[in-house]
Amino acid sequence: MEVEEVERLPRLSRVAVCGGTHGNELSGVYLVRELLKVKKKKKKEEEDEDGGAMSVLLVLSNPRAMQQCLRYIDTDLNRCFTHACLIGPTLDKTPYEMRRARELNAMLGPKGSAGAMDLICDLHNTTANMGLSLITYSDHDWICMHIFRHLQRQIPDTPVRYIHYDVTSKESYSLDSVGKHGFAMEVGPQPHGVVRSNIYTTMKSGVQYMLDWVHFFNSGVIFDGGFMDVFTVVKHIDYPRDGETHNITAAIHPQLQDRDFCLLRPGDPLFQTFSGETLRYTGSEPLYPFFINESAYYEKGIALCLARKRRVKIPSVRDKATHFQPC
Amino acid sequence: MSSFSSCQSVREARRVAIFGGTHGNELSGVTLVHLWMKNGTEIQRRGVETRPFITNPRAVEKCSRYVDTDLNRAFTPENLSAPADGQLPYEVLRAQEINRMFGPKGSPDAYDVIFDLHNTTSNMGCTLILESSKDHFNLQMINYIQKALAPASCLVLLNEHPLLKYSTARSVAKHPVGLEVGPQPQGVLRSNIFESMREILKHALDFIELFNEGVEFPPCSVPVFRVSERVDYPRDANGNIMAMVHPNLQDCDWEPLNPGDPMFQTFDGKTIRYQGSGTIYPTFINEAAYYEKQQAFVATRRETLSANAVRKA
């Protein structure tokens, strides 16, 4: 009889759920506030029943930006977590978000050390039609990938996808990279500065099922392996711009707008200029677009991102600490 | 309709302005005005001087709604007459400048028509906003635009409410018209929204050209939604919102909301229902910029306005 090998991984005792990393992405802001309220109420009413198997830390990452309902005050917090940014000196002129990143690193990390959070889930919204996307730096982090599969099965009426940025640990720049495992949970479409009830509810379900999975994992449940689709980022495309003013000279084409994760083939429409001309995708490889028309990416020179999709095999996993019971 | 209703004589509309960027992150208007400032062929009409203009360039530069204060609330008599010193907020100074260039508000020298281009995160489609139920020139123009766009719809919001009306940038003109097209997130340019706004303006300028040539427009009816009240989110003692627009109400701008219908959903999933006495027609449902103005939606009631025949004087 062939026994499939089960990957044994350390228990996830310390989990962090972060909202408001961008202060105007409101589902995460309101969800973390709500979870804090529930936690506070629970503490008053009963002792912790869990017996310490998992602790969940709830964090509002960028309170100053949240207060003003802005993405950031000085600089994008979610780009401040590279090793170079984290170890730099803190001076008078250090931007607010750089300081805050160092504080968060001390609270949830330090990044790369044994004391870092086991799992960080960082909540985001996008104006792009991306459903629920988990964004990570790894295509072989079995914890993140099993969580993804669990969410995909538990939330059937929302498309759930796994996006992988092929970036080294040293160069990884976002808050979720501080933990031993981590991902951004990106839910859209939602305008910035708005909370849509359906988007909030999807995010709430996502967080709940994630925590459920971690609880089951810590309790010794074996999660069967299998296959899943991974979208690995290849490149991004900027808007055509005016040489002098740098203003955009075209908008995302109506046939591409809202079609995140629908295959873009060479020759397919990309942009429509203001004089009505269609600009087409001239790449040689068909790729999957996402973050199509994300408002915060105009200033980063990104109209859309492009990814390759491939099937990846994931092993069965279980918690390392559970004793093996021979039958 | 009385066959003896008089035809209203209205002065020619010679000077027309198109305002974009009154809110710097509402990109359809910013983009159209930039386009037309570079090449204005599309907006040229016989007998009309049409001037595209960016009202809040600093907010456009930052891609934010405003710098110090909302420009589209700044055109109050107090602000316009305040002594201009270094202490005034940027938008108040800007309002005074705009009033000099396109007004003065209330005077015979003011621009004839100003179109002010806006976007909203609400699912309002194409909306024209009026500040007076008695501006027959505007009512006729709207009727013309609606017929030209059909079967696509363009609804009319009338804000004549003494407490809820506000001093807009366009109010400097004799005939102010607001164009509000959504849904579009702030800071985003959606091609379909952009083209819709462009088409509304095309028909509006066509009307003005015809009017200036002496065409008489016969009496007509214009269905409108009249603003009746502002409804805020439920809030806690600290002023934080406690609930979101209910999924049944989200995106249902202009649809009837009856007593007992779901209105809000708390963050832990409970439904809060509309408890008013009669049916209302909500609009501006879940507009991002209105969270700070204590407005989850605006309640309106349906009404039909009668427009007199108009002809140029």
PDB file of C-alpha atoms in Angstrom, chain B residues 57-153:
ATOM      1  CA  PRO B  57      -5.676  72.582  -9.652  1.00  0.00           C
ATOM      2  CA  ARG B  58      -3.940  71.892  -6.322  1.00  0.00           C
ATOM      3  CA  ALA B  59      -6.429  69.159  -5.459  1.00  0.00           C
ATOM      4  CA  VAL B  60      -6.041  67.741  -8.993  1.00  0.00           C
ATOM      5  CA  GLU B  61      -2.262  67.708  -8.521  1.00  0.00           C
ATOM      6  CA  LYS B  62      -2.658  65.721  -5.272  1.00  0.00           C
ATOM      7  CA  CYS B  63      -5.513  63.621  -6.651  1.00  0.00           C
ATOM      8  CA  SER B  64      -7.511  64.459  -3.530  1.00  0.00           C
ATOM      9  CA  ARG B  65     -11.046  65.814  -3.156  1.00  0.00           C
ATOM     10  CA  TYR B  66      -9.737  69.112  -1.726  1.00  0.00           C
ATOM     11  CA  VAL B  67      -6.723  70.684  -0.047  1.00  0.00           C
ATOM     12  CA  ASP B  68      -8.194  72.632   2.914  1.00  0.00           C
ATOM     13  CA  THR B  69     -11.962  72.589   2.435  1.00  0.00           C
ATOM     14  CA  ASP B  70     -14.545  71.383  -0.096  1.00  0.00           C
ATOM     15  CA  LEU B  71     -14.510  73.855  -3.013  1.00  0.00           C
ATOM     16  CA  ASN B  72     -18.054  72.840  -3.935  1.00  0.00           C
ATOM     17  CA  ARG B  73     -19.352  74.161  -0.608  1.00  0.00           C
ATOM     18  CA  ALA B  74     -17.234  77.284  -0.594  1.00  0.00           C
ATOM     19  CA  PHE B  75     -19.230  79.751  -2.690  1.00  0.00           C
ATOM     20  CA  THR B  76     -21.234  81.210   0.193  1.00  0.00           C
ATOM     21  CA  PRO B  77     -21.884  84.970   0.328  1.00  0.00           C
ATOM     22  CA  GLU B  78     -19.684  85.164   3.453  1.00  0.00           C
ATOM     23  CA  ASN B  79     -16.753  83.463   1.753  1.00  0.00           C
ATOM     24  CA  LEU B  80     -17.070  85.433  -1.461  1.00  0.00           C
ATOM     25  CA  SER B  81     -17.032  88.751   0.366  1.00  0.00           C
ATOM     26  CA  ALA B  82     -14.394  87.865   2.990  1.00  0.00           C
ATOM     27  CA  PRO B  83     -11.249  90.026   2.891  1.00  0.00           C
ATOM     28  CA  ALA B  84      -8.572  88.080   1.053  1.00  0.00           C
ATOM     29  CA  ASP B  85      -5.665  87.612   3.412  1.00  0.00           C
ATOM     30  CA  GLY B  86      -3.151  84.867   4.018  1.00  0.00           C
ATOM     31  CA  GLN B  87      -5.393  83.213   6.605  1.00  0.00           C
ATOM     32  CA  LEU B  88      -8.143  82.076   4.258  1.00  0.00           C
ATOM     33  CA  PRO B  89      -8.264  78.393   3.257  1.00  0.00           C
ATOM     34  CA  TYR B  90      -6.989  77.683  -0.271  1.00  0.00           C
ATOM     35  CA  GLU B  91     -10.440  76.816  -1.601  1.00  0.00           C
ATOM     36  CA  VAL B  92     -12.004  80.020  -0.262  1.00  0.00           C
ATOM     37  CA  LEU B  93      -9.385  82.090  -2.074  1.00  0.00           C
ATOM     38  CA  ARG B  94      -9.975  79.974  -5.143  1.00  0.00           C
ATOM     39  CA  ALA B  95     -13.754  80.523  -4.877  1.00  0.00           C
ATOM     40  CA  GLN B  96     -13.186  84.269  -4.822  1.00  0.00           C
ATOM     41  CA  GLU B  97     -10.979  84.029  -7.906  1.00  0.00           C
ATOM     42  CA  ILE B  98     -13.513  81.876  -9.765  1.00  0.00           C
ATOM     43  CA  ASN B  99     -16.256  84.315  -8.796  1.00  0.00           C
ATOM     44  CA  ARG B 100     -14.236  87.153 -10.338  1.00  0.00           C
ATOM     45  CA  MET B 101     -13.501  85.181 -13.519  1.00  0.00           C
ATOM     46  CA  PHE B 102     -16.947  83.673 -14.143  1.00  0.00           C
ATOM     47  CA  GLY B 103     -19.264  85.859 -12.041  1.00  0.00           C
ATOM     48  CA  PRO B 104     -19.782  87.865 -10.034  1.00  0.00           C
ATOM     49  CA  LYS B 105     -22.504  85.562  -8.775  1.00  0.00           C
ATOM     50  CA  GLY B 106     -25.911  87.210  -9.169  1.00  0.00           C
ATOM     51  CA  SER B 107     -24.720  89.938 -11.520  1.00  0.00           C
ATOM     52  CA  PRO B 108     -25.559  90.506 -15.208  1.00  0.00           C
ATOM     53  CA  ASP B 109     -21.866  89.919 -16.070  1.00  0.00           C
ATOM     54  CA  ALA B 110     -21.886  86.336 -14.840  1.00  0.00           C
ATOM     55  CA  TYR B 111     -21.371  83.459 -17.273  1.00  0.00           C
ATOM     56  CA  ASP B 112     -24.597  82.242 -18.832  1.00  0.00           C
ATOM     57  CA  VAL B 113     -24.100  78.505 -18.250  1.00  0.00           C
ATOM     58  CA  ILE B 114     -21.623  76.491 -16.172  1.00  0.00           C
ATOM     59  CA  PHE B 115     -21.453  72.721 -16.387  1.00  0.00           C
ATOM     60  CA  ASP B 116     -19.655  71.261 -13.367  1.00  0.00           C
ATOM     61  CA  LEU B 117     -18.348  67.724 -13.933  1.00  0.00           C
ATOM     62  CA  HIS B 118     -18.428  65.243 -11.059  1.00  0.00           C
ATOM     63  CA  ASN B 119     -18.141  61.535 -10.389  1.00  0.00           C
ATOM     64  CA  THR B 120     -19.627  59.534  -7.545  1.00  0.00           C
ATOM     65  CA  THR B 121     -18.932  56.115  -6.028  1.00  0.00           C
ATOM     66  CA  SER B 122     -22.737  55.674  -5.937  1.00  0.00           C
ATOM     67  CA  ASN B 123     -24.573  53.752  -8.644  1.00  0.00           C
ATOM     68  CA  MET B 124     -26.349  56.871  -9.909  1.00  0.00           C
ATOM     69  CA  GLY B 125     -25.721  56.386 -13.616  1.00  0.00           C
ATOM     70  CA  CYS B 126     -25.939  59.689 -15.493  1.00  0.00           C
ATOM     71  CA  THR B 127     -27.488  62.386 -13.324  1.00  0.00           C
ATOM     72  CA  LEU B 128     -28.089  66.074 -13.943  1.00  0.00           C
ATOM     73  CA  ILE B 129     -28.314  68.232 -10.826  1.00  0.00           C
ATOM     74  CA  LEU B 130     -30.505  71.333 -10.665  1.00  0.00           C
ATOM     75  CA  GLU B 131     -30.623  74.004  -7.993  1.00  0.00           C
ATOM     76  CA  SER B 132     -33.891  75.634  -9.084  1.00  0.00           C
ATOM     77  CA  SER B 133     -37.279  74.284 -10.205  1.00  0.00           C
ATOM     78  CA  LYS B 134     -37.996  77.532 -12.035  1.00  0.00           C
ATOM     79  CA  ASP B 135     -35.083  77.782 -14.420  1.00  0.00           C
ATOM     80  CA  HIS B 136     -36.974  77.013 -17.628  1.00  0.00           C
ATOM     81  CA  PHE B 137     -33.871  77.284 -19.807  1.00  0.00           C
ATOM     82  CA  ASN B 138     -32.214  74.548 -17.753  1.00  0.00           C
ATOM     83  CA  LEU B 139     -35.364  72.418 -17.731  1.00  0.00           C
ATOM     84  CA  GLN B 140     -35.615  72.606 -21.514  1.00  0.00           C
ATOM     85  CA  MET B 141     -31.929  71.776 -21.920  1.00  0.00           C
ATOM     86  CA  ILE B 142     -32.358  68.743 -19.694  1.00  0.00           C
ATOM     87  CA  ASN B 143     -35.398  67.617 -21.665  1.00  0.00           C
ATOM     88  CA  TYR B 144     -33.374  67.921 -24.872  1.00  0.00           C
ATOM     89  CA  ILE B 145     -30.469  65.937 -23.407  1.00  0.00           C
ATOM     90  CA  GLN B 146     -32.750  63.186 -22.132  1.00  0.00           C
ATOM     91  CA  LYS B 147     -34.448  62.782 -25.524  1.00  0.00           C
ATOM     92  CA  ALA B 148     -31.091  62.728 -27.278  1.00  0.00           C
ATOM     93  CA  LEU B 149     -29.668  60.041 -24.961  1.00  0.00           C
ATOM     94  CA  ALA B 150     -32.744  57.776 -25.024  1.00  0.00           C
ATOM     95  CA  PRO B 151     -33.022  54.823 -24.578  1.00  0.00           C
ATOM     96  CA  ALA B 152     -30.052  55.387 -22.254  1.00  0.00           C
ATOM     97  CA  SER B 153     -31.309  57.209 -19.187  1.00  0.00           C
TER      98      SER B 153
END
